[in-house]
PDB file of C-alpha atoms in Angstrom:
ATOM      1  CA  MET A   1      20.237  67.658  82.826  1.00  0.00           C
ATOM      2  CA  ALA A   2      22.094  70.895  84.259  1.00  0.00           C
ATOM      3  CA  LEU A   3      20.936  72.919  81.298  1.00  0.00           C
ATOM      4  CA  ARG A   4      17.323  71.993  81.777  1.00  0.00           C
ATOM      5  CA  LEU A   5      17.596  72.804  85.457  1.00  0.00           C
ATOM      6  CA  ARG A   6      19.273  76.038  84.512  1.00  0.00           C
ATOM      7  CA  ASP A   7      16.453  76.986  81.977  1.00  0.00           C
ATOM      8  CA  LYS A   8      13.943  76.210  84.584  1.00  0.00           C
ATOM      9  CA  LYS A   9      15.502  78.368  87.138  1.00  0.00           C
ATOM     10  CA  GLN A  10      16.007  75.350  89.405  1.00  0.00           C
ATOM     11  CA  PRO A  11      18.952  74.739  91.853  1.00  0.00           C
ATOM     12  CA  LEU A  12      22.125  73.480  90.013  1.00  0.00           C
ATOM     13  CA  PRO A  13      24.358  70.683  91.333  1.00  0.00           C
ATOM     14  CA  GLY A  14      27.536  72.108  93.034  1.00  0.00           C
ATOM     15  CA  ALA A  15      29.620  70.872  90.341  1.00  0.00           C
ATOM     16  CA  ILE A  16      29.580  68.504  87.167  1.00  0.00           C
ATOM     17  CA  VAL A  17      32.099  65.839  86.436  1.00  0.00           C
ATOM     18  CA  SER A  18      31.573  64.675  82.704  1.00  0.00           C
ATOM     19  CA  ILE A  19      33.534  61.541  81.926  1.00  0.00           C
ATOM     20  CA  SER A  20      33.892  60.677  78.272  1.00  0.00           C
ATOM     21  CA  PRO A  21      30.801  62.589  77.420  1.00  0.00           C
ATOM     22  CA  TRP A  22      29.136  61.926  74.000  1.00  0.00           C
ATOM     23  CA  CYS A  23      28.587  65.868  73.282  1.00  0.00           C
ATOM     24  CA  ASP A  24      27.903  65.756  69.490  1.00  0.00           C
ATOM     25  CA  LEU A  25      25.263  63.681  67.942  1.00  0.00           C
ATOM     26  CA  GLU A  26      26.167  64.615  64.602  1.00  0.00           C
ATOM     27  CA  ILE A  27      29.210  62.460  65.068  1.00  0.00           C
ATOM     28  CA  ALA A  28      31.304  64.732  62.927  1.00  0.00           C
ATOM     29  CA  ASN A  29      34.563  65.557  64.824  1.00  0.00           C
ATOM     30  CA  GLU A  30      37.598  64.218  62.943  1.00  0.00           C
ATOM     31  CA  THR A  31      38.699  62.042  65.905  1.00  0.00           C
ATOM     32  CA  ILE A  32      35.714  59.907  65.240  1.00  0.00           C
ATOM     33  CA  ALA A  33      37.925  58.653  62.086  1.00  0.00           C
ATOM     34  CA  THR A  34      41.538  59.324  63.456  1.00  0.00           C
ATOM     35  CA  ASN A  35      41.020  57.558  66.744  1.00  0.00           C
ATOM     36  CA  ALA A  36      38.976  54.536  64.972  1.00  0.00           C
ATOM     37  CA  GLY A  37      42.072  52.493  65.154  1.00  0.00           C
ATOM     38  CA  THR A  38      42.875  53.046  68.923  1.00  0.00           C
ATOM     39  CA  ASP A  39      39.302  53.130  70.653  1.00  0.00           C
ATOM     40  CA  LYS A  40      38.643  49.608  71.372  1.00  0.00           C
ATOM     41  CA  ILE A  41      35.142  50.365  72.828  1.00  0.00           C
ATOM     42  CA  LEU A  42      33.295  52.700  70.543  1.00  0.00           C
ATOM     43  CA  SER A  43      33.144  53.230  66.865  1.00  0.00           C
ATOM     44  CA  LYS A  44      31.239  55.391  64.374  1.00  0.00           C
ATOM     45  CA  GLU A  45      28.809  52.626  63.679  1.00  0.00           C
ATOM     46  CA  LEU A  46      28.150  51.971  67.297  1.00  0.00           C
ATOM     47  CA  LEU A  47      27.293  55.631  67.933  1.00  0.00           C
ATOM     48  CA  GLU A  48      25.212  55.728  65.029  1.00  0.00           C
ATOM     49  CA  PHE A  49      23.200  52.558  66.384  1.00  0.00           C
ATOM     50  CA  PHE A  50      22.903  54.208  69.896  1.00  0.00           C
ATOM     51  CA  ARG A  51      21.809  57.601  68.263  1.00  0.00           C
ATOM     52  CA  ASP A  52      19.267  55.943  66.223  1.00  0.00           C
ATOM     53  CA  ALA A  53      18.137  53.930  69.310  1.00  0.00           C
ATOM     54  CA  TRP A  54      17.774  57.066  71.196  1.00  0.00           C
ATOM     55  CA  ILE A  55      16.154  59.486  68.967  1.00  0.00           C
ATOM     56  CA  GLY A  56      15.532  57.597  65.733  1.00  0.00           C
ATOM     57  CA  GLY A  57      11.965  58.225  64.491  1.00  0.00           C
ATOM     58  CA  THR A  58      11.320  61.244  67.144  1.00  0.00           C
ATOM     59  CA  GLY A  59      12.016  63.966  64.603  1.00  0.00           C
ATOM     60  CA  ILE A  60      14.750  65.547  66.848  1.00  0.00           C
ATOM     61  CA  GLU A  61      17.491  66.610  64.912  1.00  0.00           C
ATOM     62  CA  PHE A  62      21.038  65.800  65.729  1.00  0.00           C
ATOM     63  CA  THR A  63      21.893  69.542  66.099  1.00  0.00           C
ATOM     64  CA  ASP A  64      19.045  69.878  68.527  1.00  0.00           C
ATOM     65  CA  THR A  65      20.556  71.912  71.689  1.00  0.00           C
ATOM     66  CA  ARG A  66      18.593  69.643  73.984  1.00  0.00           C
ATOM     67  CA  ILE A  67      20.925  66.655  73.024  1.00  0.00           C
ATOM     68  CA  ASN A  68      23.843  68.189  71.390  1.00  0.00           C
ATOM     69  CA  LEU A  69      26.146  69.788  74.076  1.00  0.00           C
ATOM     70  CA  ASN A  70      28.450  71.169  71.340  1.00  0.00           C
ATOM     71  CA  ARG A  71      25.825  73.370  69.956  1.00  0.00           C
ATOM     72  CA  ALA A  72      23.805  74.223  73.391  1.00  0.00           C
ATOM     73  CA  ASP A  73      24.135  77.418  75.303  1.00  0.00           C
ATOM     74  CA  LEU A  74      26.514  76.505  78.283  1.00  0.00           C
ATOM     75  CA  SER A  75      26.492  79.634  80.232  1.00  0.00           C
ATOM     76  CA  GLY A  76      25.275  79.547  83.623  1.00  0.00           C
ATOM     77  CA  LEU A  77      26.357  76.106  84.650  1.00  0.00           C
ATOM     78  CA  PRO A  78      28.292  75.264  87.853  1.00  0.00           C
ATOM     79  CA  PRO A  79      31.873  74.350  87.918  1.00  0.00           C
ATOM     80  CA  THR A  80      32.544  71.735  85.322  1.00  0.00           C
ATOM     81  CA  LEU A  81      35.198  69.036  84.709  1.00  0.00           C
ATOM     82  CA  ALA A  82      35.499  67.184  81.678  1.00  0.00           C
ATOM     83  CA  SER A  83      37.659  64.028  81.408  1.00  0.00           C
ATOM     84  CA  TRP A  84      38.358  61.574  78.403  1.00  0.00           C
ATOM     85  CA  GLY A  85      40.987  59.510  76.883  1.00  0.00           C
ATOM     86  CA  THR A  86      43.206  60.198  74.240  1.00  0.00           C
ATOM     87  CA  TYR A  87      42.572  57.101  72.350  1.00  0.00           C
ATOM     88  CA  GLU A  88      38.920  57.571  72.411  1.00  0.00           C
ATOM     89  CA  VAL A  89      36.694  58.501  69.152  1.00  0.00           C
ATOM     90  CA  LEU A  90      34.985  61.115  71.345  1.00  0.00           C
ATOM     91  CA  ALA A  91      38.253  62.778  72.400  1.00  0.00           C
ATOM     92  CA  GLY A  92      37.874  65.633  69.853  1.00  0.00           C
ATOM     93  CA  GLU A  93      34.308  66.555  70.670  1.00  0.00           C
ATOM     94  CA  ASP A  94      35.194  66.268  74.362  1.00  0.00           C
ATOM     95  CA  GLU A  95      37.927  68.798  74.010  1.00  0.00           C
ATOM     96  CA  GLU A  96      35.638  70.954  72.091  1.00  0.00           C
ATOM     97  CA  PHE A  97      33.092  70.653  74.817  1.00  0.00           C
ATOM     98  CA  ALA A  98      35.693  71.778  77.391  1.00  0.00           C
ATOM     99  CA  ALA A  99      36.630  74.626  75.368  1.00  0.00           C
ATOM    100  CA  ARG A 100      33.196  75.870  75.053  1.00  0.00           C
ATOM    101  CA  VAL A 101      32.358  75.645  78.786  1.00  0.00           C
ATOM    102  CA  LYS A 102      35.518  77.609  79.395  1.00  0.00           C
ATOM    103  CA  ASP A 103      34.371  80.085  76.682  1.00  0.00           C
ATOM    104  CA  ALA A 104      30.954  80.489  78.444  1.00  0.00           C
ATOM    105  CA  GLY A 105      32.897  81.794  81.553  1.00  0.00           C
ATOM    106  CA  ILE A 106      32.396  78.560  83.589  1.00  0.00           C
ATOM    107  CA  ASP A 107      35.018  77.596  85.951  1.00  0.00           C
ATOM    108  CA  THR A 108      36.431  74.526  83.870  1.00  0.00           C
ATOM    109  CA  ALA A 109      39.014  71.744  84.339  1.00  0.00           C
ATOM    110  CA  THR A 110      39.903  68.968  82.115  1.00  0.00           C
ATOM    111  CA  VAL A 111      41.553  65.535  82.922  1.00  0.00           C
ATOM    112  CA  VAL A 112      42.943  63.978  79.826  1.00  0.00           C
ATOM    113  CA  VAL A 113      44.378  60.396  80.357  1.00  0.00           C
ATOM    114  CA  PRO A 114      46.883  59.587  77.717  1.00  0.00           C
ATOM    115  CA  GLY A 115      46.085  56.227  76.022  1.00  0.00           C
ATOM    116  CA  GLY A 116      42.750  56.153  77.913  1.00  0.00           C
ATOM    117  CA  GLN A 117      39.992  54.295  76.424  1.00  0.00           C
ATOM    118  CA  HIS A 118      36.340  55.397  76.336  1.00  0.00           C
ATOM    119  CA  SER A 119      34.895  55.377  79.922  1.00  0.00           C
ATOM    120  CA  TYR A 120      38.445  54.777  81.085  1.00  0.00           C
ATOM    121  CA  VAL A 121      37.402  54.510  84.666  1.00  0.00           C
ATOM    122  CA  TYR A 122      36.587  50.800  84.211  1.00  0.00           C
ATOM    123  CA  GLY A 123      40.345  50.362  84.702  1.00  0.00           C
ATOM    124  CA  ALA A 124      40.131  51.488  88.303  1.00  0.00           C
ATOM    125  CA  GLY A 125      42.211  49.596  90.563  1.00  0.00           C
ATOM    126  CA  ARG A 126      44.257  48.055  87.735  1.00  0.00           C
ATOM    127  CA  ILE A 127      45.696  50.880  85.440  1.00  0.00           C
ATOM    128  CA  PRO A 128      47.901  53.419  87.453  1.00  0.00           C
ATOM    129  CA  GLU A 129      46.827  56.236  84.919  1.00  0.00           C
ATOM    130  CA  THR A 130      43.144  55.564  85.647  1.00  0.00           C
ATOM    131  CA  ASP A 131      43.729  55.762  89.430  1.00  0.00           C
ATOM    132  CA  ALA A 132      45.506  58.923  89.038  1.00  0.00           C
ATOM    133  CA  ALA A 133      42.974  60.419  87.070  1.00  0.00           C
ATOM    134  CA  ILE A 134      40.177  59.581  89.448  1.00  0.00           C
ATOM    135  CA  ALA A 135      42.330  60.825  92.472  1.00  0.00           C
ATOM    136  CA  GLN A 136      42.505  64.093  90.433  1.00  0.00           C
ATOM    137  CA  ILE A 137      38.768  64.321  89.836  1.00  0.00           C
ATOM    138  CA  GLY A 138      38.022  63.534  93.319  1.00  0.00           C
ATOM    139  CA  ALA A 139      40.148  66.234  94.790  1.00  0.00           C
ATOM    140  CA  TRP A 140      38.506  68.768  92.306  1.00  0.00           C
ATOM    141  CA  VAL A 141      35.091  67.800  93.322  1.00  0.00           C
ATOM    142  CA  ARG A 142      36.164  67.974  97.053  1.00  0.00           C
ATOM    143  CA  GLU A 143      37.523  71.605  96.378  1.00  0.00           C
ATOM    144  CA  LYS A 144      34.370  72.773  94.250  1.00  0.00           C
ATOM    145  CA  THR A 145      31.915  71.339  96.634  1.00  0.00           C
ATOM    146  CA  LYS A 146      33.859  71.778  99.917  1.00  0.00           C
ATOM    147  CA  ILE A 147      33.126  68.053 100.987  1.00  0.00           C
TER     148      ILE A 147
END
């Protein structure tokens, strides 16, 4: 959404927080395979199902920059924080996304949760590492948006 707003010269949000983002619809990053045994929520097959449900039959390519953040021009975004768990199949593409945002000259932060699952925030109030990550993200948002 922020990329579309930027392209339309519309006001951007004060900051972006992206938790466990799906950045590469090619589903090609190596952690899709290497984390298959540790990610208890997502799998390559499930991602392929979601991808087909979303863009199947539309003629949109998996590399289209409107849907593939790891191929998009990320310049001009507001401060951006990316967060993911190390056990996720998306961990590699999320790390790539964070590096690409930083390389685009954007004020970038990452919060990586050791042993975290996809959308680890569901563990809020039950998993200390999740609570610590949420507190860190909240502090970052307050700093960037002056809330």
